[in-house]
Coordinates of C-alpha atoms in Angstrom, one line a residue:
Chain E
M1 CA -46.8 17.2 -14.8
S2 CA -47.0 16.8 -11.1
P3 CA -43.8 17.3 -9.6
S4 CA -43.1 13.5 -9.0
P5 CA -45.3 11.4 -11.2
P6 CA -45.2 7.5 -10.4
A7 CA -42.6 5.8 -12.1
I8 CA -45.2 3.6 -13.8
E9 CA -48.8 4.3 -14.6
V10 CA -50.9 1.9 -16.3
T11 CA -54.7 2.8 -17.5
D12 CA -56.8 0.0 -19.0
L13 CA -54.0 -1.4 -21.3
V14 CA -55.0 -3.5 -24.0
K15 CA -52.9 -5.5 -26.9
S16 CA -54.5 -7.6 -29.3
Y17 CA -52.9 -9.6 -32.0
G18 CA -55.9 -9.9 -34.5
D19 CA -58.7 -11.7 -32.5
V20 CA -56.5 -12.6 -29.6
E21 CA -56.6 -10.5 -26.6
A22 CA -52.8 -10.6 -25.2
V23 CA -53.6 -8.1 -22.4
R24 CA -57.1 -7.5 -21.7
G25 CA -57.5 -4.0 -20.0
V26 CA -54.7 -3.7 -17.1
S27 CA -54.4 -1.1 -14.7
F28 CA -51.7 -0.2 -11.8
T29 CA -49.5 2.2 -10.6
V30 CA -46.0 1.7 -9.2
P31 CA -44.6 4.5 -7.0
R32 CA -41.2 5.6 -7.6
G33 CA -38.5 3.9 -5.7
E34 CA -40.4 0.6 -5.5
V35 CA -39.2 -2.9 -6.2
F36 CA -42.1 -4.3 -8.1
G37 CA -42.4 -8.2 -9.0
F38 CA -44.4 -9.1 -12.2
L39 CA -45.5 -13.0 -11.8
G40 CA -47.7 -15.1 -13.8
P41 CA -47.6 -18.0 -16.1
N42 CA -46.4 -18.1 -19.5
G43 CA -48.8 -16.7 -22.1
A44 CA -50.0 -14.5 -19.2
G45 CA -49.4 -11.7 -21.1
K46 CA -46.5 -10.5 -19.1
S47 CA -44.0 -10.1 -21.7
T48 CA -46.4 -8.2 -24.0
T49 CA -47.4 -6.0 -21.1
I50 CA -43.4 -5.3 -20.5
N51 CA -43.1 -4.6 -24.2
M52 CA -45.4 -1.8 -24.2
L53 CA -44.0 -0.3 -21.1
C54 CA -40.7 -0.5 -22.8
T55 CA -42.0 1.2 -26.1
L56 CA -41.2 -2.2 -28.1
A57 CA -45.0 -2.8 -28.7
R58 CA -47.6 -0.2 -29.2
P59 CA -50.9 -0.6 -27.1
T60 CA -54.1 -1.5 -29.0
S61 CA -55.8 0.9 -26.2
G62 CA -55.5 2.3 -23.0
A63 CA -52.4 4.3 -21.8
A64 CA -49.4 3.9 -19.9
R65 CA -46.7 6.4 -18.5
V66 CA -43.3 5.5 -17.5
G67 CA -41.1 7.7 -15.8
G68 CA -43.7 10.5 -16.2
F69 CA -43.7 9.9 -20.5
D70 CA -46.5 8.4 -22.2
V71 CA -45.2 5.1 -24.0
A72 CA -47.3 5.7 -27.3
G73 CA -46.7 9.3 -27.7
Q74 CA -43.3 10.3 -26.1
R75 CA -41.5 6.8 -27.0
D76 CA -37.9 8.8 -27.0
D77 CA -38.6 10.4 -23.6
V78 CA -39.6 7.0 -22.4
R79 CA -36.5 5.3 -23.5
R80 CA -34.2 8.1 -22.2
H81 CA -35.4 7.0 -18.7
I82 CA -35.8 3.4 -18.8
G83 CA -32.8 0.6 -18.5
L84 CA -33.6 -2.7 -20.2
D85 CA -32.3 -6.2 -19.1
F86 CA -33.8 -9.0 -21.2
Q87 CA -33.5 -12.6 -20.6
D88 CA -31.7 -12.9 -24.0
P89 CA -28.3 -11.5 -23.8
T90 CA -27.7 -8.3 -25.8
L91 CA -24.0 -7.9 -25.1
D92 CA -21.5 -7.9 -27.9
G93 CA -19.1 -10.8 -26.9
H94 CA -16.3 -9.5 -29.1
L95 CA -16.0 -6.0 -27.1
T96 CA -14.5 -5.7 -23.6
A97 CA -16.7 -4.9 -20.7
E98 CA -16.0 -1.4 -20.6
Q99 CA -16.4 -1.2 -24.5
N100 CA -19.6 -2.5 -24.2
L101 CA -20.5 0.4 -21.6
R102 CA -18.9 2.9 -23.6
V103 CA -21.0 2.1 -26.6
H104 CA -24.2 2.3 -24.4
A105 CA -22.8 5.8 -22.9
E106 CA -22.3 7.1 -26.3
L107 CA -25.4 5.9 -27.8
Y108 CA -27.6 7.6 -24.9
G109 CA -25.6 10.8 -25.4
I110 CA -24.3 10.8 -21.9
D111 CA -22.0 13.8 -20.9
R112 CA -18.3 12.5 -21.7
A113 CA -17.1 14.2 -18.5
V114 CA -19.2 11.9 -16.3
I115 CA -18.8 8.7 -18.5
G116 CA -15.7 7.4 -16.9
E117 CA -16.7 7.8 -13.4
R118 CA -20.0 6.4 -13.9
M119 CA -18.9 3.6 -15.6
R120 CA -16.5 2.9 -13.1
Q121 CA -19.0 2.9 -10.3
M122 CA -21.3 0.9 -12.0
L123 CA -18.8 -1.9 -12.7
E124 CA -17.2 -1.8 -8.9
M125 CA -20.9 -2.2 -7.8
V126 CA -21.2 -5.3 -9.8
E127 CA -17.7 -6.4 -9.0
L128 CA -16.2 -6.3 -12.4
W129 CA -14.2 -3.5 -12.7
D130 CA -11.2 -5.6 -12.4
R131 CA -12.1 -7.3 -15.4
R132 CA -13.1 -4.3 -17.5
D133 CA -10.5 -5.0 -20.3
R134 CA -11.6 -8.6 -20.9
P135 CA -13.6 -9.6 -23.9
V136 CA -17.0 -10.4 -22.9
M137 CA -16.9 -13.6 -24.6
T138 CA -14.7 -14.9 -21.8
F139 CA -17.3 -14.1 -19.2
S140 CA -19.3 -16.5 -17.3
G141 CA -23.1 -16.4 -17.4
G142 CA -23.4 -14.8 -14.1
M143 CA -20.7 -12.3 -14.9
R144 CA -22.4 -11.3 -18.1
R145 CA -25.9 -10.8 -16.3
R146 CA -24.1 -8.4 -13.8
L147 CA -22.5 -6.8 -16.6
E148 CA -25.9 -6.4 -18.4
I149 CA -27.3 -4.9 -15.3
A150 CA -24.3 -2.4 -14.8
R151 CA -25.1 -1.4 -18.5
G152 CA -28.8 -0.9 -17.9
L153 CA -28.0 1.3 -14.9
L154 CA -25.3 3.3 -16.9
H155 CA -27.7 6.3 -17.7
S156 CA -29.4 6.6 -14.5
P157 CA -33.0 5.4 -15.5
R158 CA -35.7 6.2 -13.5
V159 CA -37.1 2.5 -14.1
L160 CA -35.1 -0.6 -14.7
F161 CA -36.9 -3.6 -16.1
L162 CA -35.3 -6.8 -15.2
D163 CA -36.7 -9.9 -17.1
E164 CA -35.9 -13.1 -15.0
P165 CA -32.5 -11.3 -13.9
T166 CA -31.5 -14.3 -11.8
I167 CA -32.4 -17.1 -14.0
G168 CA -30.0 -20.0 -14.1
L169 CA -27.4 -18.2 -11.7
D170 CA -26.1 -19.9 -8.8
P171 CA -27.5 -18.8 -5.4
Q172 CA -24.4 -16.5 -4.3
T173 CA -24.5 -14.6 -7.6
R174 CA -28.2 -14.1 -7.2
A175 CA -27.9 -13.0 -3.4
S176 CA -25.3 -10.1 -5.0
I177 CA -27.7 -9.2 -7.6
W178 CA -30.3 -8.5 -5.0
S179 CA -27.8 -6.5 -2.9
Y180 CA -27.1 -4.2 -6.1
I181 CA -30.9 -3.9 -6.7
R182 CA -31.3 -2.5 -2.9
A183 CA -28.3 -0.5 -3.2
L184 CA -29.6 1.3 -6.3
Q185 CA -33.0 1.8 -4.7
E186 CA -31.4 3.4 -1.9
T187 CA -28.4 5.6 -3.9
E188 CA -30.4 6.5 -6.9
G189 CA -34.1 5.7 -5.9
T190 CA -34.4 3.7 -8.9
T191 CA -37.6 2.0 -9.6
I192 CA -37.3 -1.9 -10.3
F193 CA -39.8 -3.7 -12.4
M194 CA -39.0 -7.1 -12.5
T195 CA -40.1 -10.7 -13.7
T196 CA -39.3 -13.9 -11.9
H197 CA -40.1 -17.3 -11.4
Y198 CA -38.4 -17.8 -7.9
M199 CA -40.9 -17.3 -5.4
D200 CA -38.2 -16.5 -2.7
E201 CA -37.2 -13.8 -4.8
A202 CA -40.8 -12.4 -5.3
E203 CA -40.9 -12.3 -1.4
L204 CA -38.0 -9.7 -1.8
C205 CA -40.3 -7.2 -3.9
D206 CA -42.1 -4.5 -2.3
R207 CA -45.3 -5.6 -4.3
I208 CA -46.1 -8.2 -6.5
A209 CA -48.5 -8.4 -9.4
I210 CA -49.9 -11.7 -10.4
M211 CA -50.9 -11.8 -14.2
D212 CA -53.0 -14.7 -15.7
R213 CA -55.0 -14.8 -19.0
G214 CA -54.2 -11.3 -19.8
E215 CA -55.4 -9.6 -16.6
I216 CA -53.8 -8.9 -13.2
V217 CA -55.7 -11.1 -11.0
V218 CA -54.1 -9.8 -7.9
L219 CA -51.8 -6.9 -6.7
D220 CA -50.4 -6.5 -3.1
T221 CA -47.6 -6.8 -0.8
P222 CA -46.2 -10.4 -0.1
E223 CA -47.0 -10.4 3.3
A224 CA -50.8 -9.2 2.7
L225 CA -50.9 -11.9 -0.4
K226 CA -49.9 -14.6 2.1
A227 CA -52.5 -13.3 4.6
G228 CA -55.1 -13.6 2.2
V229 CA -54.7 -17.1 1.6
G230 CA -55.2 -17.8 5.3
S231 CA -55.3 -21.3 5.5
D232 CA -52.5 -23.9 5.6
R233 CA -51.1 -25.8 2.8
V234 CA -51.2 -29.6 3.2
V235 CA -49.2 -31.7 0.3
L236 CA -50.1 -35.5 0.6
G237 CA -48.4 -38.4 -1.2
T238 CA -50.9 -41.1 -1.9
A239 CA -51.2 -44.5 -3.5
D240 CA -53.8 -43.2 -5.8
D241 CA -54.2 -39.3 -6.4
A242 CA -57.4 -39.4 -8.4
A243 CA -59.2 -41.3 -5.7
A244 CA -57.8 -39.1 -3.0
L245 CA -59.3 -36.1 -4.9
V246 CA -62.9 -37.8 -4.9
A247 CA -62.4 -38.9 -1.4
L248 CA -61.4 -35.3 -0.2
R249 CA -64.3 -33.8 -2.1
E250 CA -67.0 -36.4 -0.8
R251 CA -65.7 -36.6 2.7
F252 CA -64.5 -33.2 3.6
G253 CA -65.8 -31.1 0.9
I254 CA -62.4 -29.9 0.0
D255 CA -61.4 -29.0 -3.6
A256 CA -57.6 -30.4 -4.1
T257 CA -55.5 -30.1 -6.9
V258 CA -52.6 -32.3 -8.0
A259 CA -49.7 -30.3 -8.6
E260 CA -46.0 -31.5 -8.9
G261 CA -47.0 -34.8 -8.5
A262 CA -48.9 -34.5 -5.1
V263 CA -52.1 -33.9 -4.1
T264 CA -52.4 -30.2 -2.6
F265 CA -55.1 -28.4 -0.7
H266 CA -55.8 -25.6 1.8
V267 CA -57.3 -26.1 5.1
E268 CA -57.7 -24.2 8.1
A269 CA -55.5 -25.3 11.2
G270 CA -53.8 -27.8 9.0
E271 CA -51.9 -29.8 11.8
A272 CA -55.3 -30.6 13.7
F273 CA -56.6 -31.7 10.3
V274 CA -53.9 -34.4 9.6
P275 CA -55.1 -36.9 12.4
R276 CA -58.7 -36.8 10.9
L277 CA -57.3 -37.5 7.3
F278 CA -55.6 -40.5 8.3
A279 CA -58.7 -41.7 10.2
E280 CA -61.2 -41.1 7.6
L281 CA -59.6 -41.1 4.2
D282 CA -59.6 -44.4 2.6
V283 CA -57.0 -44.0 0.3
A284 CA -53.3 -45.1 1.3
I285 CA -51.3 -41.9 2.4
T286 CA -47.8 -42.3 1.8
S287 CA -46.5 -38.7 3.0
V288 CA -47.9 -35.7 4.4
A289 CA -46.5 -32.3 4.8
V290 CA -48.3 -29.1 6.3
S291 CA -47.0 -25.6 5.7
R292 CA -47.9 -22.1 6.2
P293 CA -49.1 -20.3 3.1
T294 CA -46.1 -19.3 0.9
L295 CA -46.5 -17.3 -2.3
D296 CA -46.5 -20.3 -4.2
D297 CA -50.0 -21.0 -2.5
V298 CA -51.0 -17.4 -3.5
F299 CA -50.0 -18.2 -7.0
L300 CA -51.8 -21.5 -7.0
R301 CA -54.9 -19.9 -5.6
H302 CA -55.1 -17.3 -8.2
T303 CA -53.6 -19.2 -11.1
G304 CA -54.6 -22.7 -10.6
S305 CA -51.1 -23.7 -11.2
T306 CA -47.8 -23.8 -9.1
I307 CA -45.2 -21.3 -10.4
R308 CA -43.0 -23.9 -11.6
D309 CA -45.6 -26.2 -13.2
A310 CA -46.9 -22.9 -14.8
E311 CA -43.5 -22.2 -16.3
T312 CA -42.7 -25.8 -17.2
A313 CA -46.0 -26.1 -19.3
G314 CA -45.4 -23.3 -21.6
A315 CA -44.7 -24.9 -24.7
G316 CA -41.8 -23.7 -26.8
D317 CA -40.0 -21.6 -24.0
Q318 CA -36.5 -21.5 -24.5
N319 CA -36.1 -21.9 -20.5
R320 CA -38.3 -24.8 -19.8
L321 CA -35.4 -27.0 -19.8
M322 CA -33.4 -24.9 -17.5
M323 CA -36.3 -24.3 -15.4
R324 CA -37.3 -28.0 -15.3
A325 CA -33.7 -28.8 -14.2
L326 CA -33.8 -26.4 -11.7
A327 CA -37.2 -27.4 -10.3
G328 CA -35.9 -30.8 -10.3
S329 CA -32.9 -29.8 -8.4
R330 CA -34.8 -27.8 -5.6
R331 CA -37.4 -30.4 -4.8
Chain N
M1 CA -20.2 -1.5 -1.8
S2 CA -18.1 1.3 -2.7
A3 CA -20.6 3.9 -4.0
T4 CA -22.7 5.8 -1.1
V5 CA -25.5 8.1 -1.6
A6 CA -23.3 10.9 -1.4
D7 CA -20.7 10.4 -4.1
V8 CA -22.8 8.8 -6.8
V9 CA -22.4 10.1 -10.1
A10 CA -25.6 10.4 -11.9
A11 CA -25.8 10.4 -15.7
R12 CA -28.5 12.3 -17.9
V13 CA -29.7 11.4 -21.1
P14 CA -30.2 14.6 -23.2
E15 CA -33.2 15.0 -25.6
R16 CA -32.7 13.7 -29.2
S17 CA -31.0 15.9 -31.2
W18 CA -28.6 16.0 -34.3
R19 CA -25.9 15.9 -32.1
S20 CA -26.9 12.8 -30.5
E21 CA -28.0 11.2 -33.8
A22 CA -24.4 12.1 -35.1
R23 CA -22.8 10.6 -31.9
A24 CA -25.0 7.3 -32.4
V25 CA -23.7 7.2 -36.2
K26 CA -20.3 7.5 -34.9
T27 CA -20.4 5.0 -32.3
V28 CA -21.8 2.3 -34.2
C29 CA -19.4 2.7 -37.0
H30 CA -16.5 3.1 -34.2
R31 CA -17.9 -0.4 -32.6
D32 CA -17.5 -2.3 -36.2
L33 CA -14.1 -0.9 -36.6
I34 CA -13.0 -1.9 -33.2
R35 CA -14.4 -5.5 -33.8
F36 CA -12.6 -5.5 -37.1
V37 CA -9.3 -4.5 -36.1
G38 CA -9.6 -7.0 -33.1
N39 CA -10.4 -9.8 -35.5
R40 CA -6.8 -10.3 -37.3
A41 CA -7.8 -13.8 -38.7
Q42 CA -10.6 -12.6 -40.6
I43 CA -8.6 -9.7 -42.1
M44 CA -5.9 -12.5 -43.4
M45 CA -8.6 -14.5 -44.6
W46 CA -10.0 -12.0 -46.7
L47 CA -6.6 -10.9 -48.1
I48 CA -5.9 -14.5 -49.1
Q49 CA -8.6 -14.2 -51.9
P50 CA -7.1 -11.3 -53.6
L51 CA -3.8 -12.6 -53.5
L52 CA -5.0 -15.9 -55.0
F53 CA -6.7 -14.2 -57.7
L54 CA -3.8 -12.0 -58.5
F55 CA -0.7 -14.2 -58.0
V56 CA -1.9 -17.8 -58.6
L57 CA -4.7 -17.2 -61.2
G58 CA -2.7 -14.3 -62.8
S59 CA 0.6 -16.2 -62.7
G60 CA -0.9 -19.4 -63.7
L61 CA -3.0 -18.4 -66.9
Q62 CA 0.1 -16.0 -67.8
S63 CA 1.4 -18.6 -70.3
L64 CA -2.0 -19.0 -71.8
S65 CA -2.6 -15.3 -72.2
A66 CA 0.6 -13.9 -73.1
A67 CA -0.3 -13.9 -76.8
S68 CA -3.6 -12.2 -76.7
T69 CA -2.6 -9.6 -73.9
G70 CA -0.2 -7.9 -76.3
G71 CA 2.7 -8.2 -73.9
V72 CA 0.9 -7.0 -71.0
D73 CA 1.0 -9.2 -67.8
L74 CA -2.2 -10.8 -66.8
K75 CA -1.6 -9.9 -63.4
T76 CA -1.5 -6.3 -64.6
F77 CA -4.3 -6.9 -66.4
I78 CA -6.8 -8.3 -63.7
F79 CA -5.4 -5.8 -61.0
P80 CA -8.4 -3.5 -61.3
G81 CA -10.8 -6.0 -61.2
V82 CA -9.2 -7.9 -58.2
L83 CA -9.1 -4.5 -56.5
C84 CA -13.0 -4.4 -57.0
I85 CA -13.4 -7.8 -55.7
T86 CA -11.6 -7.3 -52.5
V87 CA -14.1 -4.5 -51.7
V88 CA -17.1 -6.4 -52.9
F89 CA -16.7 -9.3 -50.7
S90 CA -15.2 -7.2 -47.6
A91 CA -18.4 -4.9 -47.8
M92 CA -21.0 -7.7 -48.1
L93 CA -19.2 -9.5 -45.2
S94 CA -19.2 -6.3 -43.4
A95 CA -22.8 -5.7 -43.9
A96 CA -23.7 -9.4 -43.1
S97 CA -22.3 -8.3 -39.3
L98 CA -26.0 -6.8 -39.0
V99 CA -27.2 -10.1 -39.5
W100 CA -25.2 -11.3 -36.8
D101 CA -25.8 -8.5 -34.4
R102 CA -29.4 -9.6 -34.6
E103 CA -28.7 -13.3 -34.3
L104 CA -26.4 -12.6 -31.2
G105 CA -29.1 -10.0 -29.6
F106 CA -26.9 -7.0 -29.8
L107 CA -29.1 -5.4 -32.3
R108 CA -31.7 -5.0 -29.4
E109 CA -29.1 -3.0 -27.6
L110 CA -29.2 -0.6 -30.4
T111 CA -32.9 -0.5 -31.3
I112 CA -34.0 0.3 -28.0
A113 CA -31.5 3.2 -27.3
P114 CA -32.9 6.8 -27.7
V115 CA -31.7 7.1 -31.2
S116 CA -33.3 6.9 -34.8
R117 CA -33.0 3.7 -36.9
T118 CA -31.7 5.8 -39.6
S119 CA -28.6 6.8 -37.3
I120 CA -28.2 3.1 -36.8
L121 CA -28.2 2.0 -40.4
L122 CA -25.9 4.8 -41.4
G123 CA -23.4 4.1 -38.6
K124 CA -23.3 0.3 -39.9
C125 CA -23.1 1.6 -43.5
L126 CA -20.0 3.9 -42.7
G127 CA -18.4 1.4 -40.6
G128 CA -18.9 -1.5 -43.3
A129 CA -17.6 0.9 -46.0
T130 CA -14.5 2.1 -44.1
I131 CA -13.4 -1.3 -43.6
A132 CA -14.1 -2.6 -47.1
A133 CA -12.3 0.2 -48.4
T134 CA -9.5 -0.2 -45.9
Q135 CA -9.0 -3.7 -47.3
G136 CA -9.2 -2.6 -50.8
V137 CA -6.3 0.1 -50.1
V138 CA -4.2 -2.9 -48.8
V139 CA -4.4 -4.4 -52.0
L140 CA -3.7 -1.4 -53.8
A141 CA -0.6 -1.1 -52.0
L142 CA 0.7 -4.4 -54.0
A143 CA 0.4 -2.1 -57.3
G144 CA 4.2 -2.3 -57.7
L145 CA 4.4 -6.0 -57.6
V146 CA 2.2 -6.3 -60.5
G147 CA 3.7 -3.6 -62.7
V148 CA 1.5 -0.6 -61.6
P149 CA 3.1 2.6 -60.9
Y150 CA 2.3 4.4 -57.6
D151 CA 1.4 7.7 -59.5
P152 CA -0.4 9.9 -57.2
V153 CA -3.3 10.6 -59.6
L154 CA -3.8 6.6 -59.9
V155 CA -3.5 6.1 -56.2
L156 CA -5.9 8.9 -55.2
G157 CA -8.5 7.9 -58.0
A158 CA -8.4 4.3 -57.2
V159 CA -9.0 5.3 -53.4
G160 CA -12.0 7.3 -54.3
L161 CA -13.4 4.6 -56.6
L162 CA -12.6 1.9 -53.6
L163 CA -14.6 4.2 -51.4
L164 CA -17.5 4.6 -53.8
L165 CA -17.7 1.0 -54.4
S166 CA -17.4 0.0 -50.8
F167 CA -20.3 2.2 -50.0
T168 CA -22.5 1.3 -52.8
V169 CA -22.0 -2.9 -51.9
T170 CA -22.2 -2.2 -48.1
S171 CA -25.6 -0.6 -48.9
F172 CA -26.6 -3.4 -50.8
G173 CA -25.6 -5.8 -48.3
L174 CA -27.3 -3.8 -45.5
L175 CA -30.6 -4.0 -47.7
V176 CA -30.3 -7.8 -48.0
A177 CA -29.5 -8.0 -44.1
V178 CA -32.6 -6.1 -42.9
Q179 CA -34.8 -8.3 -44.8
I180 CA -33.4 -11.6 -44.0
K181 CA -33.5 -13.4 -40.5
Q182 CA -30.8 -15.7 -40.8
A183 CA -27.1 -15.7 -41.4
Q184 CA -27.3 -18.7 -43.8
T185 CA -29.8 -16.8 -45.9
F186 CA -27.0 -13.9 -46.3
T187 CA -24.4 -16.7 -47.6
A188 CA -27.0 -18.0 -50.2
V189 CA -27.4 -14.5 -51.5
M190 CA -23.8 -14.4 -51.7
Q191 CA -23.6 -17.4 -53.5
L192 CA -26.6 -16.7 -55.9
F193 CA -26.0 -13.1 -56.7
V194 CA -22.7 -11.6 -55.5
I195 CA -20.4 -14.1 -57.1
P196 CA -22.2 -14.3 -60.1
M197 CA -22.3 -10.5 -60.4
Y198 CA -18.6 -10.4 -59.9
F199 CA -18.1 -13.0 -62.7
V200 CA -20.3 -11.1 -65.1
S201 CA -18.7 -7.7 -64.4
G202 CA -15.8 -8.0 -66.7
A203 CA -13.3 -8.1 -63.7
L204 CA -11.2 -11.1 -65.0
Y205 CA -11.9 -10.3 -68.7
P206 CA -12.4 -7.5 -71.2
V207 CA -15.9 -6.8 -72.0
S208 CA -15.8 -6.5 -75.8
G209 CA -16.5 -9.3 -78.2
L210 CA -18.5 -11.2 -75.7
P211 CA -21.3 -13.8 -76.7
T212 CA -24.2 -11.8 -77.0
W213 CA -26.0 -13.2 -73.8
L214 CA -22.8 -12.5 -71.7
G215 CA -22.7 -9.1 -73.1
V216 CA -26.3 -8.3 -72.4
L217 CA -26.0 -9.6 -68.5
N218 CA -22.3 -7.6 -68.3
R219 CA -24.3 -4.3 -69.1
L220 CA -26.8 -5.0 -66.7
D221 CA -24.7 -5.7 -64.0
P222 CA -24.0 -2.6 -61.7
L223 CA -20.6 -3.9 -60.7
T224 CA -19.5 -3.5 -64.5
Y225 CA -19.7 0.3 -64.2
A226 CA -17.5 0.3 -61.2
V227 CA -14.8 -2.4 -62.7
D228 CA -14.5 -0.4 -65.9
P229 CA -13.6 3.2 -64.4
M230 CA -11.1 1.6 -62.5
R231 CA -9.6 -0.6 -65.3
R232 CA -9.3 2.8 -67.4
L233 CA -7.6 4.5 -64.6
V234 CA -5.0 1.9 -64.1
F235 CA -4.5 1.6 -67.9
N236 CA -4.0 5.4 -68.2
H237 CA -0.9 5.1 -66.0
I238 CA 0.7 2.0 -67.7
T239 CA 2.6 2.1 -70.9
I240 CA 1.3 -0.6 -73.7
S241 CA 0.7 -0.5 -77.3
D242 CA -2.3 1.0 -78.4
E243 CA -3.6 -2.1 -79.8
A244 CA -3.3 -3.9 -76.7
R245 CA -5.1 -1.1 -75.1
R246 CA -7.8 -1.3 -77.5
R247 CA -8.1 -5.1 -76.7
L248 CA -7.9 -5.1 -73.1
D249 CA -9.6 -2.0 -72.1
P250 CA -12.4 -1.6 -74.6
G251 CA -14.7 0.4 -72.5
V252 CA -18.4 -0.3 -71.6
T253 CA -20.6 0.5 -74.7
W254 CA -24.3 0.9 -75.0
F255 CA -25.5 0.1 -78.6
G256 CA -22.4 1.3 -79.7
W257 CA -21.8 4.4 -77.7
H258 CA -19.1 4.6 -75.2
L259 CA -20.1 5.5 -71.5
P260 CA -17.8 8.2 -70.1
A261 CA -16.2 7.2 -66.8
G262 CA -18.0 10.0 -65.0
L263 CA -21.5 8.7 -65.8
E264 CA -20.5 5.2 -64.8
V265 CA -19.1 6.6 -61.3
A266 CA -22.3 8.6 -61.1
M267 CA -24.5 5.7 -61.8
V268 CA -22.9 3.7 -59.1
L269 CA -23.2 6.5 -56.5
V270 CA -26.8 6.9 -57.2
L271 CA -27.5 3.2 -57.1
G272 CA -25.8 3.3 -53.9
L273 CA -27.9 6.3 -52.4
A274 CA -31.0 4.3 -53.7
V275 CA -30.2 1.0 -52.0
L276 CA -29.2 2.8 -48.7
G277 CA -32.5 4.4 -48.7
V278 CA -34.6 1.6 -49.3
A279 CA -32.5 -0.2 -46.6
V280 CA -33.2 2.6 -44.0
W281 CA -36.8 2.7 -45.0
K282 CA -37.3 -1.0 -44.5
F283 CA -35.1 -1.2 -41.2
A284 CA -37.3 1.9 -39.6
R285 CA -40.5 -0.2 -40.6
T286 CA -39.6 -4.0 -39.6
E287 CA -37.0 -4.0 -36.7

């Protein structure tokens, strides 16, 4: 083994369920200490990929090394060096915050001499030290989330997997969770592998991979990805979206899509294009907005849907309602 | 942020070993005990049932049964059976915590840890059996109220039998719990199997002179072989006529052959080990 292996190293990873290939040959590397964002619509294969990296699912073929260990052949070693924080709660509500952490420390076999101090530091970081003696069932959603993060970090993992760490939380809690993430990166060099549906959060990642239909369609820094889109985004409200799509294609040669109830397309020098649009488009325009490319555009370009539409379209998804509510309130 | 780069305490997770597995067993068990102690309402609830059997049913039916029990108080007669029921229901309920752990997500925290599934299930079994036996011991403490003496041999023997029965029933409950996915199913299993098993076991009546169908069911019921030695033990320490003893404590027979208590105890133990083995095997495969 090299002196400092990458935190995550994935080579041609495949997972099939019967005839269905959920993950079709994925390869990527995450260096140590990086905050890596893992994005994609529902059913893209994100969860399956994460489950393989966490040793919860066995790869059909290909290989993955996490923290320097093979996920198939060295399951226990992988588990010793990762922290997990899933969307679904895994705390014991009847135990206090401290008891939950202590159970974790014992399960992971942490040296008793350091448990107390380590526990204090993690609880202080997530600002729950004062509440350590309270049963977790009395905690708010945000407090539970913070406690889960503290617990996931208790055994000093090399890689922390965070599945939608801030979903449904208020902006203040989201901000503080991000400050913990950055603090961790600085103090312990922990690698963070996270999924999110918030584009403003994806911006904060060092690098982002977007997965779609079982493959990684693009992987780069947020800046590079946005630069790759190049053109500006124009969002039109029209009296007749379908007619507008046809007119845009015929007159300007532009392929527009209808996303989140508005006609959206990309064009160079958007501000200069708008007057032409008003002069030449024979469909009534009710509103127009021009913006610089965002990660939403990157997502749209590579997956064909906006991230919120992608999320809400996922059938049977437990967070669908919540996401819809959030998406609604943010418009 | 109080922790800075310099003073952060890093933890290290050691490689898996017998020591770490033992620690995991202990932790899983300890957690169930913490939850049990913290849940006083549940403790009280599960003591009500044995008390109802013992003092309400026992006192109520006393006038009907006085003639046939040869002067023995019905409460004294059903005491060994009530000890067993306490343990059976408590052990099943403790085992059901595995289903709740799964439903509420905590099981994931256990199964993702770098410890074997076997250790997790052993911890659950140890915790469940301890809780069940403890509740049995609380009921045992009432012995004096129903005319059963606090003889050291009786008390030690009874505690031993309670532990054994707790272990076997918890193992059975865990086997059920690893196979089902919903808490309601567990309740159904209680209603369909455990309560009938309890009634068939002879905990509340002598097992001789039963109608043939009930006699056969009784001999097939594993609980019979826990209730019988418990009753023998209790009856060894109370003074009653030989005739009453023969009628109330006839012992379990197979085609006329009296089973020794030692064999009955061994059967319950082997059954418990076998059931736990299957539960561990299933748990390691499915979860």
